[in-house]
Short mmCIF file of C-alpha atoms in Angstrom, two decimals:
data_model
loop_
_atom_site.label_atom_id
_atom_site.label_comp_id
_atom_site.label_asym_id
_atom_site.label_seq_id
_atom_site.Cartn_x
_atom_site.Cartn_y
_atom_site.Cartn_z
CA THR E 1 0.00 0.00 0.00
CA GLN E 2 1.40 3.35 -1.02
CA LEU E 3 1.34 6.19 1.44
CA LEU E 4 0.60 9.54 -0.13
CA GLU E 5 1.74 12.66 1.67
CA GLN E 6 0.29 16.01 0.72
CA SER E 7 1.68 19.36 1.77
CA PRO E 8 0.89 21.79 3.08
CA GLN E 9 -2.18 20.67 4.98
CA PHE E 10 -3.72 24.12 4.83
CA LEU E 11 -3.09 27.19 2.70
CA SER E 12 -4.78 30.56 2.94
CA ILE E 13 -3.98 33.21 0.35
CA GLN E 14 -5.35 36.42 -1.11
CA GLU E 15 -6.99 36.59 -4.50
CA GLY E 16 -4.41 37.08 -7.23
CA GLU E 17 -1.57 35.27 -5.46
CA ASN E 18 0.04 32.09 -6.70
CA LEU E 19 0.22 28.80 -4.81
CA THR E 20 1.72 25.34 -5.13
CA VAL E 21 0.66 22.15 -3.39
CA TYR E 22 2.56 18.89 -3.37
CA CYS E 23 1.93 15.16 -3.36
CA ASN E 24 4.72 12.71 -2.52
CA SER E 25 5.19 8.99 -2.06
CA SER E 26 8.07 6.65 -1.36
CA SER E 27 6.74 4.35 -4.10
CA VAL E 28 6.42 4.77 -7.85
CA PHE E 29 3.01 5.64 -9.21
CA SER E 30 1.54 4.02 -12.28
CA SER E 31 -0.31 7.28 -12.77
CA LEU E 32 -1.66 10.03 -10.56
CA GLN E 33 -4.81 12.08 -10.41
CA TRP E 34 -5.75 15.37 -8.80
CA TYR E 35 -9.26 16.02 -7.53
CA ARG E 36 -10.85 19.13 -6.05
CA GLN E 37 -13.59 18.84 -3.44
CA GLU E 38 -15.76 21.80 -2.57
CA PRO E 39 -17.78 21.99 0.66
CA GLY E 40 -20.85 19.76 0.61
CA GLU E 41 -19.82 18.02 -2.61
CA GLY E 42 -17.90 14.99 -3.72
CA PRO E 43 -14.43 15.20 -5.29
CA VAL E 44 -14.25 16.18 -8.95
CA LEU E 45 -11.44 14.94 -11.20
CA LEU E 46 -9.16 17.70 -12.48
CA VAL E 47 -6.42 15.80 -14.29
CA THR E 48 -4.66 12.47 -14.78
CA VAL E 49 -0.90 12.40 -15.33
CA VAL E 50 0.74 9.26 -16.61
CA THR E 51 4.25 9.93 -17.94
CA GLY E 52 7.21 10.92 -15.77
CA GLY E 53 8.00 14.60 -16.29
CA GLU E 54 4.58 15.26 -17.79
CA VAL E 55 3.14 18.76 -17.45
CA LYS E 56 -0.55 19.48 -18.01
CA LYS E 57 -2.31 22.81 -17.91
CA LEU E 58 -5.95 23.46 -17.14
CA LYS E 59 -6.55 27.20 -17.46
CA ARG E 60 -4.70 28.69 -14.46
CA LEU E 61 -3.80 25.28 -13.02
CA THR E 62 -0.52 23.57 -13.92
CA PHE E 63 0.07 19.94 -12.94
CA GLN E 64 3.48 18.30 -13.00
CA PHE E 65 4.39 14.65 -12.57
CA GLY E 66 7.88 14.03 -11.24
CA ASP E 67 10.46 12.39 -13.48
CA ALA E 68 10.64 9.38 -11.17
CA ARG E 69 6.83 9.22 -10.92
CA LYS E 70 6.96 9.43 -7.14
CA ASP E 71 5.75 12.99 -6.72
CA SER E 72 3.50 15.61 -8.25
CA SER E 73 2.71 19.27 -7.85
CA LEU E 74 -0.23 21.51 -8.58
CA HIS E 75 0.42 25.20 -9.20
CA ILE E 76 -2.36 27.76 -9.37
CA THR E 77 -1.64 31.13 -10.95
CA ALA E 78 -3.57 34.24 -9.88
CA ALA E 79 -5.84 32.32 -7.54
CA GLN E 80 -9.51 33.23 -7.38
CA PRO E 81 -12.10 32.59 -4.63
CA GLY E 82 -13.57 29.88 -6.86
CA ASP E 83 -10.34 27.92 -6.42
CA THR E 84 -11.19 27.39 -2.77
CA GLY E 85 -11.48 23.73 -1.93
CA LEU E 86 -9.77 20.56 -0.76
CA TYR E 87 -7.19 19.39 -3.30
CA LEU E 88 -6.67 15.64 -3.22
CA CYS E 89 -4.10 13.52 -5.01
CA VAL E 90 -4.76 9.89 -5.86
CA CYS E 91 -2.34 7.22 -7.00
CA LEU E 92 -3.49 4.73 -9.55
CA GLN E 93 -2.30 1.22 -10.27
CA THR E 94 -3.59 -0.93 -13.10
CA ASP E 95 -5.53 -3.06 -10.61
CA SER E 96 -6.96 -0.10 -8.73
CA TRP E 97 -10.17 0.36 -10.72
CA GLY E 98 -12.73 1.60 -8.27
CA LYS E 99 -10.35 1.47 -5.33
CA LEU E 100 -8.78 4.90 -5.21
CA GLN E 101 -6.15 5.67 -2.59
CA PHE E 102 -6.31 9.31 -1.60
CA GLY E 103 -3.87 11.54 0.18
CA ALA E 104 -5.15 13.57 3.14
CA GLY E 105 -5.52 16.64 0.96
CA THR E 106 -4.55 20.30 1.04
CA GLN E 107 -7.27 22.72 2.09
CA VAL E 108 -6.92 25.91 0.04
CA VAL E 109 -8.78 29.08 0.97
CA VAL E 110 -8.66 32.05 -1.37
CA THR E 111 -10.05 35.26 0.08
CA PRO E 112 -11.17 38.24 -2.02
CA ASP Q 1 -27.75 13.51 -17.62
CA ALA Q 2 -28.07 13.02 -13.90
CA GLY Q 3 -24.91 12.51 -11.92
CA VAL Q 4 -24.41 10.13 -9.05
CA THR Q 5 -27.14 10.59 -6.47
CA GLN Q 6 -27.05 9.62 -2.82
CA SER Q 7 -29.67 9.52 -0.11
CA PRO Q 8 -30.20 10.72 2.47
CA THR Q 9 -28.04 13.85 2.46
CA HIS Q 10 -27.81 13.98 6.23
CA LEU Q 11 -28.47 11.44 8.94
CA ILE Q 12 -28.22 11.45 12.72
CA LYS Q 13 -28.05 8.16 14.60
CA THR Q 14 -27.12 7.03 18.09
CA ARG Q 15 -24.46 4.53 19.08
CA GLY Q 16 -25.45 0.92 18.49
CA GLN Q 17 -27.99 1.69 15.81
CA HIS Q 18 -27.91 0.53 12.21
CA VAL Q 19 -27.85 2.72 9.10
CA THR Q 20 -28.45 2.16 5.37
CA LEU Q 21 -27.11 4.59 2.80
CA ARG Q 22 -28.17 4.52 -0.84
CA CYS Q 23 -26.49 5.37 -4.12
CA SER Q 24 -27.67 5.57 -7.72
CA PRO Q 25 -24.86 5.56 -10.28
CA ILE Q 26 -24.70 7.44 -13.54
CA SER Q 27 -26.73 5.67 -16.21
CA GLY Q 28 -24.60 3.04 -17.91
CA HIS Q 29 -22.04 2.80 -15.10
CA LYS Q 30 -21.77 -0.70 -13.72
CA SER Q 31 -19.13 -0.08 -11.06
CA VAL Q 32 -19.98 1.52 -7.73
CA SER Q 33 -17.49 2.27 -4.99
CA TRP Q 34 -18.00 3.51 -1.44
CA TYR Q 35 -15.65 5.74 0.53
CA GLN Q 36 -15.60 7.12 4.06
CA GLN Q 37 -14.26 10.64 4.57
CA VAL Q 38 -13.61 11.70 8.12
CA LEU Q 39 -13.38 15.44 8.70
CA GLY Q 40 -9.99 16.76 7.69
CA GLN Q 41 -8.95 13.60 5.84
CA GLY Q 42 -9.09 12.25 2.33
CA PRO Q 43 -11.66 9.59 1.42
CA GLN Q 44 -10.88 6.01 2.47
CA PHE Q 45 -11.96 3.14 0.24
CA ILE Q 46 -14.59 0.83 1.73
CA PHE Q 47 -16.07 -1.34 -1.06
CA GLN Q 48 -16.27 -1.71 -4.80
CA TYR Q 49 -19.05 -3.54 -6.59
CA TYR Q 50 -19.16 -4.41 -10.27
CA GLU Q 51 -22.00 -6.26 -11.92
CA LYS Q 52 -23.48 -6.99 -8.46
CA GLU Q 53 -20.33 -8.70 -7.21
CA GLU Q 54 -17.91 -7.40 -4.61
CA ARG Q 55 -14.61 -6.64 -6.34
CA GLY Q 56 -12.74 -5.00 -3.50
CA ARG Q 57 -12.91 -4.32 0.21
CA GLY Q 58 -10.92 -1.80 2.21
CA ASN Q 59 -9.70 -2.11 5.77
CA PHE Q 60 -13.06 -1.76 7.50
CA PRO Q 61 -14.67 -4.03 10.10
CA ASP Q 62 -17.38 -6.55 9.31
CA ARG Q 63 -19.96 -4.10 10.65
CA PHE Q 64 -19.74 -2.54 7.20
CA SER Q 65 -21.47 -4.34 4.35
CA ALA Q 66 -22.82 -3.43 0.95
CA ARG Q 67 -24.67 -4.79 -2.00
CA GLN Q 68 -25.47 -3.85 -5.58
CA PHE Q 69 -28.83 -4.35 -7.21
CA PRO Q 70 -29.69 -5.41 -10.79
CA ASN Q 71 -30.18 -1.76 -11.76
CA TYR Q 72 -26.61 -1.09 -10.46
CA SER Q 73 -27.75 1.03 -7.55
CA SER Q 74 -26.10 0.20 -4.27
CA GLU Q 75 -26.60 0.23 -0.52
CA LEU Q 76 -24.03 0.58 2.23
CA ASN Q 77 -25.02 -0.81 5.60
CA VAL Q 78 -23.30 -0.14 8.89
CA ASN Q 79 -24.29 -2.05 12.02
CA ALA Q 80 -23.63 -1.29 15.69
CA LEU Q 81 -22.68 2.32 14.99
CA LEU Q 82 -19.76 3.84 16.86
CA LEU Q 83 -18.96 7.51 17.39
CA GLY Q 84 -16.01 7.05 15.06
CA ASP Q 85 -18.32 6.15 12.20
CA SER Q 86 -19.34 9.80 11.96
CA ALA Q 87 -18.18 10.87 8.53
CA LEU Q 88 -19.13 11.82 5.01
CA TYR Q 89 -19.90 8.66 3.03
CA LEU Q 90 -19.21 9.04 -0.67
CA CYS Q 91 -20.38 6.89 -3.51
CA ALA Q 92 -18.63 6.89 -6.88
CA SER Q 93 -19.52 5.25 -10.15
CA SER Q 94 -17.33 4.58 -13.13
CA ILE Q 95 -17.27 3.13 -16.59
CA ALA Q 96 -13.51 3.31 -17.11
CA TRP Q 97 -10.71 2.31 -14.77
CA ASN Q 98 -9.14 5.72 -14.58
CA GLU Q 99 -12.12 7.98 -13.88
CA GLN Q 100 -14.64 7.98 -11.08
CA PHE Q 101 -17.60 10.26 -10.63
CA PHE Q 102 -18.56 11.05 -7.07
CA GLY Q 103 -21.91 11.85 -5.56
CA PRO Q 104 -22.37 14.64 -3.01
CA GLY Q 105 -22.20 12.20 -0.12
CA THR Q 106 -24.26 11.39 2.95
CA ARG Q 107 -23.22 13.13 6.15
CA LEU Q 108 -23.63 10.67 9.03
CA THR Q 109 -23.47 11.88 12.61
CA VAL Q 110 -23.39 9.32 15.40
CA LEU Q 111 -24.27 10.62 18.87
#
């Protein structure tokens, strides 16, 4: 069982600032996903990264998968209040269909 | 198209009682998974069902059980409730191995 560590646990920033959150493991991921969970809702998939060194962009969000596929980062540029939420990383293995293993998450609060 | 739906949205029980939570997957999705999310933590996998058969079980006691019906909806049952069972219970359905769609969850409070 892989242990996913996310940091920081909590992040509070002003609108317009940038932020980066991290997801690390001592084991190699087959692939990794990032989800965002807003209060009162279930997690929503943002991105899946598969290849070591891969970078994906989703508007103001940039996701990077480490070269060794043991870590990932999520960078948000010019954060907006709508970015507020719990950001969760998930490691995937080929036999993990329906059995996601989540990190503890980073709670991000963006204030106007 | 409707997303994953769960009922009830909120539930208050006392210790020792039993609870049943319900989930309807997205139309066409045959896999349903259940997760427990304690406040301040990420979701923890409880069960996966596919085509009415259990395909995976997380590290939860036997007080937790589930089943899937012919229409692919699912129930999660928890017996002999403990205070520590207070959590958000999430249901997710999927049609592909690398994407799950979550419902809004059922908030269970055990007093």
